[in-house]
Amino acid sequence: MKMVSVFLVALFLIGFWDQTNGGRPIHRHLSSNGLGKTPQMGWNSWNHFGCNIDENIIRGTADAMVSTGLSKVGYEYVNIDDCWGELNRDAQGNLVAKASTFPSGMKALVDYVHSKGLKLGIYSDAGYYTCSKTMPGSLGYEEQDAKTFASWGIDYLKYDNCFNNGTNPQERYPKMSEALSNAGCPIFYSMCEWGDQNPATWGPKIANSWRTTGDIQDNWDSITSRADQNDQWAAYAGPGGWNDPDMLEVGNGNMSTVEYRSHFSIWALMKAPLLIGCDIRSATSETLEILSNSEVINVNQDPLGVQGKKVSQQGDLEVWAGPLSNNRVAVILWNRSTSQDAITANWGAIGLPSDAIVQARDLWAHSYLPSDLQGSLTSTVDSHDVKMYILTLSSG
Ligand SMILES: *[C@@H]1O[C@H](CO)[C@@H](O)[C@H](O)[C@H]1NC(C)=O
Ligand SMILES: *[C@@H]1O[C@H](CO)[C@@H](O)[C@H](O)[C@H]1NC(C)=O
Ligand SMILES: *[C@@H]1O[C@H](CO)[C@@H](O)[C@H](O)[C@H]1NC(C)=O
């Protein structure tokens, strides 16, 4: 293994972070919903279960969210994805929970999940059907469906993009935003427009998060490509609205523990929603250890809310970093390689103060590096693994 050399103080460069936030004013119609001050955390049924869901799975997941301790470290939304409803609306045109799989109805499920101290999310589509085509979409029924969700006590809506017949997302998505605002109680609005029309540029006005990519899959290429696609929109994320490179695959079985650790670390640094996508009722201790790393979660939930970015790259060896509150910096050294290349971030070239001294906390080893650092941090990183640190300026 070669060394990844990173010249840390680079990260304190003031002008550098100006590019990420730019003082860009965000005028949200939805700001009154008060949600998404930090990226949403929870679980969603799709990545593991697809259409094979029922109310027992949802209840059992809520139970497991509490019993595993995941709720204690911040996971709160239990989100039902596609396939929860009947194909046809009722005589009044209302959406109806599928009797065969959700016989107790959505109101009872909301009450159950709320009784656990958690929140319930639901799914619809800005088209004529949802993606499974087993239930109607909400296009043309935005006000009515938003009121239905509110009447059930729903806390969160994921709004998909299938069967839209080519109508403009910038017309379809604001309609549901307005409808949710009018529905009478705050509902988190998660736009799932797949990044088609650069939703980062118009989503912040109407939504709490917006997908920047197509659907994720449980493999390395999918993770790395989604990270890169999401990275280009970093400047548009901030408290109240977040870029969404899709839900987590951690624990679904097709990647190694090391790869899942990379996936989780980069998602946390990118201020991505942390929505668990495995079956947490049967999650292994390795999976729970990744998902429960509160030092990494704290980076994601930091109140400053600036999305970390890829700041340097040499071949497949990359440095990702972003500022945190209290003048701290989060850094990830990411080895995406199977080759022997080494990474060098030249600090002179990025104009760093040569005298800055930092303390580095390793967020996966849960320990401080033995001595303060000046000028650079050097570490080995295994293939497809990360090292993740928080750097704090030493007082001396
Ligand atoms: C990255 O991983 C590859 C494959 O294990 C290894 O050959 C290489 O030395 C690693 N690079 C660094 C900088 O640690
Ligand atoms: C959407 O397009 C399909 C295929 O052209 C058509 O059959 C359907 O009627 C359209 N739906 C609406 C609501 O316009
Ligand atoms: C599992 O990983 C392999 C190797 O990366 C990949 O070819 C395959 O498509 C993955 N399966 C899924 C379901 O993503």
CSV table of C-alpha atoms and ligand atoms in Angstrom, one decimal:
chain,number,residue,atom,x,y,z
A,1,MET,CA,0.0,0.0,0.0
A,2,LYS,CA,1.3,3.4,-0.9
A,3,MET,CA,0.6,6.5,1.2
A,4,VAL,CA,-2.1,9.0,0.5
A,5,SER,CA,-0.5,12.3,1.3
A,6,VAL,CA,-2.9,15.1,2.0
A,7,PHE,CA,-2.0,18.6,2.8
A,8,LEU,CA,-4.6,19.5,5.2
A,9,VAL,CA,-4.3,23.1,5.9
A,10,ALA,CA,-5.5,23.5,2.4
A,11,LEU,CA,-8.9,22.9,3.7
A,12,PHE,CA,-8.9,26.0,5.8
A,13,LEU,CA,-8.4,28.1,2.7
A,14,ILE,CA,-11.1,30.7,3.0
A,15,GLY,CA,-11.8,31.5,-0.6
A,16,PHE,CA,-12.1,27.8,-1.3
A,17,TRP,CA,-15.3,27.3,0.6
A,18,ASP,CA,-16.9,30.5,-0.7
A,19,GLN,CA,-17.3,28.5,-4.0
A,20,THR,CA,-19.4,26.0,-2.2
A,21,ASN,CA,-21.9,28.3,-0.6
A,22,GLY,CA,-21.5,31.5,-2.5
A,23,GLY,CA,-23.8,33.4,-0.2
A,24,ARG,CA,-26.6,32.2,-2.5
A,25,PRO,CA,-30.0,33.4,-1.3
A,26,ILE,CA,-32.6,30.7,-1.2
A,27,HIS,CA,-36.2,31.8,-1.3
A,28,ARG,CA,-38.2,28.8,-0.3
A,29,HIS,CA,-42.0,28.7,-0.6
A,30,LEU,CA,-41.6,25.7,1.7
A,31,SER,CA,-39.5,27.5,4.3
A,32,SER,CA,-42.5,27.6,6.5
A,33,ASN,CA,-42.5,23.8,6.8
A,34,GLY,CA,-39.4,24.2,9.0
A,35,LEU,CA,-38.2,20.8,8.0
A,36,GLY,CA,-34.8,19.5,6.7
A,37,LYS,CA,-32.6,21.9,8.7
A,38,THR,CA,-30.2,18.9,8.5
A,39,PRO,CA,-30.5,16.0,6.0
A,40,GLN,CA,-33.3,13.6,6.7
A,41,MET,CA,-32.5,10.3,8.4
A,42,GLY,CA,-34.6,7.2,8.3
A,43,TRP,CA,-35.4,4.1,6.3
A,44,ASN,CA,-37.2,3.4,3.1
A,45,SER,CA,-38.7,0.1,1.9
A,46,TRP,CA,-37.6,0.2,-1.8
A,47,ASN,CA,-34.0,-0.9,-2.0
A,48,HIS,CA,-34.5,-4.1,-0.1
A,49,PHE,CA,-38.2,-5.0,-0.5
A,50,GLY,CA,-39.3,-3.4,-3.8
A,51,CYS,CA,-43.1,-4.0,-4.1
A,52,ASN,CA,-43.1,-6.8,-1.5
A,53,ILE,CA,-44.2,-4.7,1.4
A,54,ASP,CA,-47.0,-4.9,4.0
A,55,GLU,CA,-48.0,-3.3,7.2
A,56,ASN,CA,-46.2,-6.0,9.3
A,57,ILE,CA,-42.9,-5.1,7.7
A,58,ILE,CA,-43.4,-1.4,8.4
A,59,ARG,CA,-44.4,-2.1,12.0
A,60,GLY,CA,-41.5,-4.5,12.5
A,61,THR,CA,-39.1,-2.0,11.0
A,62,ALA,CA,-40.3,0.7,13.4
A,63,ASP,CA,-39.8,-1.7,16.3
A,64,ALA,CA,-36.3,-2.5,15.0
A,65,MET,CA,-35.4,1.1,14.5
A,66,VAL,CA,-35.9,1.5,18.3
A,67,SER,CA,-34.5,-1.8,19.5
A,68,THR,CA,-31.3,-1.6,17.5
A,69,GLY,CA,-30.6,1.9,18.8
A,70,LEU,CA,-30.8,3.5,15.3
A,71,SER,CA,-33.5,5.9,16.5
A,72,LYS,CA,-31.2,7.1,19.3
A,73,VAL,CA,-28.5,8.1,16.8
A,74,GLY,CA,-31.0,10.1,14.7
A,75,TYR,CA,-32.9,7.9,12.3
A,76,GLU,CA,-36.6,9.0,12.5
A,77,TYR,CA,-38.5,8.5,9.3
A,78,VAL,CA,-40.0,5.1,8.4
A,79,ASN,CA,-40.8,5.6,4.7
A,80,ILE,CA,-43.1,3.4,2.6
A,81,ASP,CA,-42.2,3.4,-1.1
A,82,ASP,CA,-44.3,2.3,-4.1
A,83,CYS,CA,-47.0,-0.4,-4.0
A,84,TRP,CA,-48.9,0.6,-0.8
A,85,GLY,CA,-52.2,1.4,-2.5
A,86,GLU,CA,-55.1,0.0,-4.5
A,87,LEU,CA,-55.0,0.4,-8.3
A,88,ASN,CA,-58.2,2.4,-8.3
A,89,ARG,CA,-59.2,5.5,-6.3
A,90,ASP,CA,-62.5,5.3,-4.2
A,91,ALA,CA,-65.8,6.8,-5.3
A,92,GLN,CA,-64.7,10.2,-4.0
A,93,GLY,CA,-61.4,10.0,-5.9
A,94,ASN,CA,-59.3,9.4,-2.8
A,95,LEU,CA,-56.2,7.1,-2.8
A,96,VAL,CA,-56.9,3.9,-0.8
A,97,ALA,CA,-54.4,1.7,1.1
A,98,LYS,CA,-54.2,-1.8,-0.4
A,99,ALA,CA,-56.6,-3.9,1.6
A,100,SER,CA,-54.7,-7.2,1.1
A,101,THR,CA,-51.3,-5.8,2.5
A,102,PHE,CA,-52.3,-2.8,4.6
A,103,PRO,CA,-55.6,-4.0,6.0
A,104,SER,CA,-55.5,-1.7,9.1
A,105,GLY,CA,-55.2,1.4,6.9
A,106,MET,CA,-52.7,4.2,6.9
A,107,LYS,CA,-54.0,6.1,9.9
A,108,ALA,CA,-53.5,3.2,12.2
A,109,LEU,CA,-50.0,2.7,10.8
A,110,VAL,CA,-49.1,6.3,11.4
A,111,ASP,CA,-50.4,6.1,14.9
A,112,TYR,CA,-48.3,3.0,15.6
A,113,VAL,CA,-45.1,4.5,14.1
A,114,HIS,CA,-45.8,7.8,16.1
A,115,SER,CA,-46.2,5.8,19.3
A,116,LYS,CA,-42.6,4.6,18.8
A,117,GLY,CA,-41.4,8.2,18.6
A,118,LEU,CA,-40.9,7.9,14.9
A,119,LYS,CA,-42.4,9.5,11.8
A,120,LEU,CA,-44.1,7.8,8.8
A,121,GLY,CA,-43.4,8.7,5.2
A,122,ILE,CA,-45.3,7.7,2.1
A,123,TYR,CA,-44.8,7.7,-1.7
A,124,SER,CA,-46.6,9.0,-4.7
A,125,ASP,CA,-45.8,10.0,-8.3
A,126,ALA,CA,-46.0,13.2,-10.4
A,127,GLY,CA,-47.6,11.2,-13.2
A,128,TYR,CA,-50.7,9.1,-14.0
A,129,TYR,CA,-49.4,5.9,-12.3
A,130,THR,CA,-46.6,5.2,-9.8
A,131,CYS,CA,-43.6,3.5,-11.3
A,132,SER,CA,-44.9,0.0,-10.5
A,133,LYS,CA,-48.1,0.9,-12.3
A,134,THR,CA,-50.0,-0.9,-9.5
A,135,MET,CA,-51.5,2.3,-8.1
A,136,PRO,CA,-52.5,5.8,-9.4
A,137,GLY,CA,-50.1,8.8,-9.4
A,138,SER,CA,-51.1,12.2,-8.1
A,139,LEU,CA,-50.8,14.2,-11.3
A,140,GLY,CA,-54.0,16.3,-11.4
A,141,TYR,CA,-54.9,15.2,-7.8
A,142,GLU,CA,-52.2,17.1,-5.9
A,143,GLU,CA,-54.5,19.0,-3.5
A,144,GLN,CA,-56.7,16.0,-2.8
A,145,ASP,CA,-53.9,13.6,-2.2
A,146,ALA,CA,-51.9,16.1,-0.1
A,147,LYS,CA,-55.1,16.5,2.1
A,148,THR,CA,-55.5,12.7,2.3
A,149,PHE,CA,-51.9,12.3,3.5
A,150,ALA,CA,-52.3,15.1,6.0
A,151,SER,CA,-55.6,13.5,7.3
A,152,TRP,CA,-53.7,10.3,7.9
A,153,GLY,CA,-50.9,12.2,9.8
A,154,ILE,CA,-48.2,11.4,7.2
A,155,ASP,CA,-44.9,13.2,7.8
A,156,TYR,CA,-43.0,12.8,4.6
A,157,LEU,CA,-43.7,12.4,0.9
A,158,LYS,CA,-41.3,10.9,-1.7
A,159,TYR,CA,-42.7,12.1,-5.1
A,160,ASP,CA,-41.6,10.0,-8.1
A,161,ASN,CA,-41.4,10.8,-11.8
A,162,CYS,CA,-43.0,7.9,-13.8
A,163,PHE,CA,-45.8,8.0,-16.4
A,164,ASN,CA,-45.7,11.8,-16.7
A,165,ASN,CA,-46.5,11.8,-20.4
A,166,GLY,CA,-43.7,14.2,-21.1
A,167,THR,CA,-45.1,17.1,-19.2
A,168,ASN,CA,-42.6,19.5,-17.6
A,169,PRO,CA,-41.3,18.6,-14.1
A,170,GLN,CA,-41.0,22.3,-13.3
A,171,GLU,CA,-44.8,22.4,-13.6
A,172,ARG,CA,-45.6,19.1,-12.0
A,173,TYR,CA,-43.4,19.3,-8.9
A,174,PRO,CA,-44.3,22.8,-7.7
A,175,LYS,CA,-48.0,21.8,-7.7
A,176,MET,CA,-47.4,19.2,-5.1
A,177,SER,CA,-45.2,21.6,-3.1
A,178,GLU,CA,-48.1,24.1,-3.0
A,179,ALA,CA,-50.6,21.3,-2.1
A,180,LEU,CA,-48.5,20.1,0.8
A,181,SER,CA,-48.1,23.7,2.0
A,182,ASN,CA,-51.9,24.0,1.9
A,183,ALA,CA,-52.6,20.6,3.6
A,184,GLY,CA,-52.5,21.9,7.1
A,185,CYS,CA,-49.5,20.2,8.7
A,186,PRO,CA,-45.8,20.1,7.8
A,187,ILE,CA,-44.9,17.3,5.4
A,188,PHE,CA,-41.3,16.8,4.3
A,189,TYR,CA,-41.1,17.0,0.5
A,190,SER,CA,-38.6,14.7,-1.2
A,191,MET,CA,-38.6,15.2,-4.9
A,192,CYS,CA,-37.6,12.2,-6.9
A,193,GLU,CA,-37.1,13.7,-10.4
A,194,TRP,CA,-34.0,11.6,-11.1
A,195,GLY,CA,-31.9,14.7,-11.9
A,196,ASP,CA,-33.5,15.0,-15.3
A,197,GLN,CA,-33.8,18.8,-15.5
A,198,ASN,CA,-31.0,19.7,-13.0
A,199,PRO,CA,-33.4,19.9,-10.1
A,200,ALA,CA,-30.7,21.4,-7.8
A,201,THR,CA,-31.2,24.6,-9.7
A,202,TRP,CA,-35.0,24.9,-9.0
A,203,GLY,CA,-35.7,22.3,-6.2
A,204,PRO,CA,-34.4,24.5,-3.4
A,205,LYS,CA,-37.4,26.8,-3.8
A,206,ILE,CA,-40.0,24.1,-3.5
A,207,ALA,CA,-38.6,21.0,-1.8
A,208,ASN,CA,-36.6,19.7,1.2
A,209,SER,CA,-34.5,17.3,-1.0
A,210,TRP,CA,-34.2,16.5,-4.7
A,211,ARG,CA,-32.7,13.5,-6.4
A,212,THR,CA,-29.7,14.3,-8.5
A,213,THR,CA,-29.3,10.9,-10.1
A,214,GLY,CA,-31.1,7.8,-11.4
A,215,ASP,CA,-31.8,4.9,-9.1
A,216,ILE,CA,-28.9,3.5,-7.0
A,217,GLN,CA,-27.9,-0.2,-7.2
A,218,ASP,CA,-26.0,-2.3,-4.7
A,219,ASN,CA,-22.7,-2.2,-6.5
A,220,TRP,CA,-19.4,-0.2,-6.5
A,221,ASP,CA,-19.9,1.4,-9.9
A,222,SER,CA,-23.3,2.7,-8.9
A,223,ILE,CA,-22.0,4.2,-5.6
A,224,THR,CA,-19.0,6.0,-7.2
A,225,SER,CA,-20.9,7.3,-10.2
A,226,ARG,CA,-23.7,8.6,-8.0
A,227,ALA,CA,-21.2,10.3,-5.7
A,228,ASP,CA,-19.6,12.1,-8.7
A,229,GLN,CA,-23.0,13.1,-10.2
A,230,ASN,CA,-24.2,14.5,-6.9
A,231,ASP,CA,-20.9,16.3,-6.3
A,232,GLN,CA,-21.4,18.8,-9.1
A,233,TRP,CA,-24.5,20.3,-7.4
A,234,ALA,CA,-22.8,20.9,-4.0
A,235,ALA,CA,-23.3,24.6,-4.1
A,236,TYR,CA,-27.1,24.2,-4.1
A,237,ALA,CA,-27.5,22.3,-0.9
A,238,GLY,CA,-28.1,23.9,2.5
A,239,PRO,CA,-30.3,23.9,5.5
A,240,GLY,CA,-33.9,23.3,4.4
A,241,GLY,CA,-33.0,21.5,1.1
A,242,TRP,CA,-30.5,18.8,0.1
A,243,ASN,CA,-29.1,17.1,-2.9
A,244,ASP,CA,-30.1,13.4,-2.9
A,245,PRO,CA,-27.9,10.8,-4.6
A,246,ASP,CA,-30.5,8.2,-3.6
A,247,MET,CA,-30.9,5.9,-0.6
A,248,LEU,CA,-28.3,3.8,1.1
A,249,GLU,CA,-27.5,0.2,0.1
A,250,VAL,CA,-25.5,-0.5,3.2
A,251,GLY,CA,-26.4,-4.0,4.4
A,252,ASN,CA,-28.0,-5.3,1.2
A,253,GLY,CA,-25.3,-7.8,0.7
A,254,ASN,CA,-23.6,-7.3,-2.7
A,255,MET,CA,-20.7,-5.1,-1.5
A,256,SER,CA,-18.0,-5.6,1.1
A,257,THR,CA,-18.0,-4.1,4.5
A,258,VAL,CA,-15.2,-1.8,3.4
A,259,GLU,CA,-17.3,-0.6,0.4
A,260,TYR,CA,-20.3,0.0,2.5
A,261,ARG,CA,-18.2,2.1,4.9
A,262,SER,CA,-17.0,4.2,2.0
A,263,HIS,CA,-20.6,4.6,0.7
A,264,PHE,CA,-21.8,5.7,4.1
A,265,SER,CA,-18.9,8.1,4.8
A,266,ILE,CA,-19.2,9.8,1.4
A,267,TRP,CA,-23.0,10.1,1.7
A,268,ALA,CA,-22.5,11.6,5.2
A,269,LEU,CA,-19.9,14.2,4.0
A,270,MET,CA,-22.1,15.1,1.0
A,271,LYS,CA,-24.9,16.0,3.3
A,272,ALA,CA,-27.0,13.4,1.5
A,273,PRO,CA,-30.2,12.0,3.1
A,274,LEU,CA,-29.3,9.0,5.3
A,275,LEU,CA,-32.1,6.7,4.4
A,276,ILE,CA,-31.3,3.1,5.3
A,277,GLY,CA,-32.2,0.6,2.5
A,278,CYS,CA,-31.7,-2.8,4.1
A,279,ASP,CA,-33.9,-4.9,6.3
A,280,ILE,CA,-33.0,-3.6,9.7
A,281,ARG,CA,-35.0,-6.3,11.4
A,282,SER,CA,-32.2,-8.7,10.4
A,283,ALA,CA,-29.2,-6.4,10.0
A,284,THR,CA,-25.9,-7.9,11.0
A,285,SER,CA,-23.7,-6.3,13.6
A,286,GLU,CA,-21.3,-5.1,10.9
A,287,THR,CA,-24.1,-3.3,9.1
A,288,LEU,CA,-25.4,-1.7,12.4
A,289,GLU,CA,-21.9,-0.6,13.3
A,290,ILE,CA,-21.6,1.3,10.0
A,291,LEU,CA,-25.1,2.8,10.2
A,292,SER,CA,-24.7,3.7,13.9
A,293,ASN,CA,-21.4,5.5,13.7
A,294,SER,CA,-22.5,8.7,15.4
A,295,GLU,CA,-19.2,10.4,14.7
A,296,VAL,CA,-19.8,10.1,11.0
A,297,ILE,CA,-23.5,10.9,11.5
A,298,ASN,CA,-22.5,14.1,13.3
A,299,VAL,CA,-20.7,15.2,10.2
A,300,ASN,CA,-23.9,14.7,8.2
A,301,GLN,CA,-26.0,16.5,10.7
A,302,ASP,CA,-23.7,19.4,11.4
A,303,PRO,CA,-25.7,22.6,11.7
A,304,LEU,CA,-23.5,24.5,9.2
A,305,GLY,CA,-25.0,22.4,6.5
A,306,VAL,CA,-22.4,22.8,3.8
A,307,GLN,CA,-22.0,19.9,1.4
A,308,GLY,CA,-18.5,18.4,1.3
A,309,LYS,CA,-16.9,18.0,-2.1
A,310,LYS,CA,-14.2,16.2,-4.0
A,311,VAL,CA,-11.3,18.6,-3.5
A,312,SER,CA,-8.5,16.7,-5.2
A,313,GLN,CA,-7.9,13.6,-7.2
A,314,GLN,CA,-5.0,11.7,-8.6
A,315,GLY,CA,-6.3,8.8,-10.6
A,316,ASP,CA,-8.6,6.9,-8.3
A,317,LEU,CA,-7.2,8.3,-5.1
A,318,GLU,CA,-9.4,11.1,-3.9
A,319,VAL,CA,-9.7,13.7,-1.2
A,320,TRP,CA,-13.2,14.8,-0.2
A,321,ALA,CA,-13.7,17.6,2.4
A,322,GLY,CA,-16.1,20.1,3.7
A,323,PRO,CA,-16.3,22.7,6.5
A,324,LEU,CA,-18.1,22.0,9.8
A,325,SER,CA,-19.4,24.4,12.5
A,326,ASN,CA,-16.8,25.8,14.9
A,327,ASN,CA,-14.1,26.1,12.3
A,328,ARG,CA,-13.7,22.4,12.0
A,329,VAL,CA,-13.2,20.5,8.7
A,330,ALA,CA,-14.2,17.0,7.7
A,331,VAL,CA,-11.9,15.1,5.5
A,332,ILE,CA,-12.2,11.8,3.7
A,333,LEU,CA,-9.3,10.0,2.0
A,334,TRP,CA,-10.9,7.6,-0.5
A,335,ASN,CA,-9.0,4.9,-2.4
A,336,ARG,CA,-11.2,4.0,-5.3
A,337,SER,CA,-8.3,2.2,-6.9
A,338,THR,CA,-6.8,-1.2,-7.4
A,339,SER,CA,-3.7,0.4,-8.8
A,340,GLN,CA,-0.6,1.9,-7.2
A,341,ASP,CA,-1.1,5.6,-7.9
A,342,ALA,CA,-0.5,8.0,-5.1
A,343,ILE,CA,-2.4,11.2,-4.3
A,344,THR,CA,-0.7,14.5,-3.6
A,345,ALA,CA,-2.5,17.8,-2.8
A,346,ASN,CA,0.1,20.5,-3.2
A,347,TRP,CA,-0.5,22.9,-0.4
A,348,GLY,CA,1.7,25.6,-1.8
A,349,ALA,CA,-0.5,25.7,-4.9
A,350,ILE,CA,-3.6,26.2,-2.8
A,351,GLY,CA,-2.2,29.0,-0.8
A,352,LEU,CA,-2.3,27.7,2.8
A,353,PRO,CA,-1.0,29.2,5.9
A,354,SER,CA,2.1,27.2,6.7
A,355,ASP,CA,1.7,27.6,10.5
A,356,ALA,CA,-1.8,26.1,11.0
A,357,ILE,CA,-1.7,23.2,13.4
A,358,VAL,CA,-4.6,20.8,13.7
A,359,GLN,CA,-5.7,17.9,15.8
A,360,ALA,CA,-7.2,15.0,13.8
A,361,ARG,CA,-9.9,12.7,15.0
A,362,ASP,CA,-10.3,9.4,13.1
A,363,LEU,CA,-14.0,8.8,12.9
A,364,TRP,CA,-13.8,5.1,12.2
A,365,ALA,CA,-11.0,4.3,14.6
A,366,HIS,CA,-12.7,6.5,17.2
A,367,SER,CA,-9.4,8.0,18.3
A,368,TYR,CA,-7.2,11.0,17.9
A,369,LEU,CA,-4.0,10.8,15.9
A,370,PRO,CA,-1.2,10.7,18.4
A,371,SER,CA,0.2,14.1,17.7
A,372,ASP,CA,-0.9,17.4,16.2
A,373,LEU,CA,-0.3,18.0,12.6
A,374,GLN,CA,1.2,20.8,10.7
A,375,GLY,CA,1.0,21.0,6.9
A,376,SER,CA,0.0,17.5,6.1
A,377,LEU,CA,-1.7,14.3,7.0
A,378,THR,CA,-0.4,11.0,5.7
A,379,SER,CA,-2.3,7.7,5.8
A,380,THR,CA,-2.5,4.4,4.0
A,381,VAL,CA,-6.0,3.5,2.7
A,382,ASP,CA,-6.9,0.0,1.6
A,383,SER,CA,-8.6,-0.6,-1.8
A,384,HIS,CA,-12.2,0.8,-1.8
A,385,ASP,CA,-11.8,2.0,1.8
A,386,VAL,CA,-11.8,5.4,3.4
A,387,LYS,CA,-10.2,7.2,6.2
A,388,MET,CA,-12.4,9.9,7.6
A,389,TYR,CA,-11.3,12.6,10.0
A,390,ILE,CA,-12.5,15.8,11.7
A,391,LEU,CA,-9.7,18.4,11.9
A,392,THR,CA,-9.8,21.0,14.7
A,393,LEU,CA,-7.4,23.9,14.9
A,394,SER,CA,-5.2,23.5,17.9
A,395,SER,CA,-5.3,26.4,20.3
A,396,GLY,CA,-1.6,26.8,20.6
B,1,LIG,C1,-5.2,1.7,-2.9
B,1,LIG,O1,-5.6,0.3,-2.9
B,1,LIG,C2,-4.8,-0.5,-3.8
B,1,LIG,C3,-5.3,-1.9,-3.9
B,1,LIG,O2,-5.3,-2.5,-2.7
B,1,LIG,C4,-3.3,-0.4,-3.3
B,1,LIG,O3,-2.5,-1.1,-4.3
B,1,LIG,C5,-2.8,1.0,-3.3
B,1,LIG,O4,-1.5,1.1,-2.7
B,1,LIG,C6,-3.8,1.8,-2.4
B,1,LIG,N1,-3.4,3.2,-2.4
B,1,LIG,C7,-3.1,3.9,-1.3
B,1,LIG,C8,-2.7,5.3,-1.6
B,1,LIG,O5,-3.1,3.4,-0.2
B,2,LIG,C1,-50.5,9.3,-21.4
B,2,LIG,O1,-50.0,8.8,-22.6
B,2,LIG,C2,-50.5,7.5,-22.9
B,2,LIG,C3,-49.7,7.0,-24.1
B,2,LIG,O2,-49.7,8.0,-25.1
B,2,LIG,C4,-52.0,7.6,-23.2
B,2,LIG,O3,-52.5,6.3,-23.5
B,2,LIG,C5,-52.7,8.1,-21.9
B,2,LIG,O4,-54.1,8.4,-22.2
B,2,LIG,C6,-52.0,9.5,-21.5
B,2,LIG,N1,-52.6,9.8,-20.2
B,2,LIG,C7,-53.2,11.0,-20.0
B,2,LIG,C8,-53.8,11.2,-18.7
B,2,LIG,O5,-53.1,11.9,-20.8
B,3,LIG,C1,-23.3,-7.1,-7.6
B,3,LIG,O1,-21.9,-6.6,-7.8
B,3,LIG,C2,-21.4,-7.1,-9.1
B,3,LIG,C3,-20.0,-6.7,-9.1
B,3,LIG,O2,-19.8,-5.3,-8.9
B,3,LIG,C4,-22.3,-6.4,-10.2
B,3,LIG,O3,-21.8,-6.9,-11.4
B,3,LIG,C5,-23.7,-6.8,-10.0
B,3,LIG,O4,-24.5,-6.1,-10.9
B,3,LIG,C6,-24.2,-6.4,-8.6
B,3,LIG,N1,-25.5,-6.7,-8.4
B,3,LIG,C7,-26.4,-5.8,-8.1
B,3,LIG,C8,-27.8,-6.3,-7.7
B,3,LIG,O5,-26.2,-4.6,-8.1
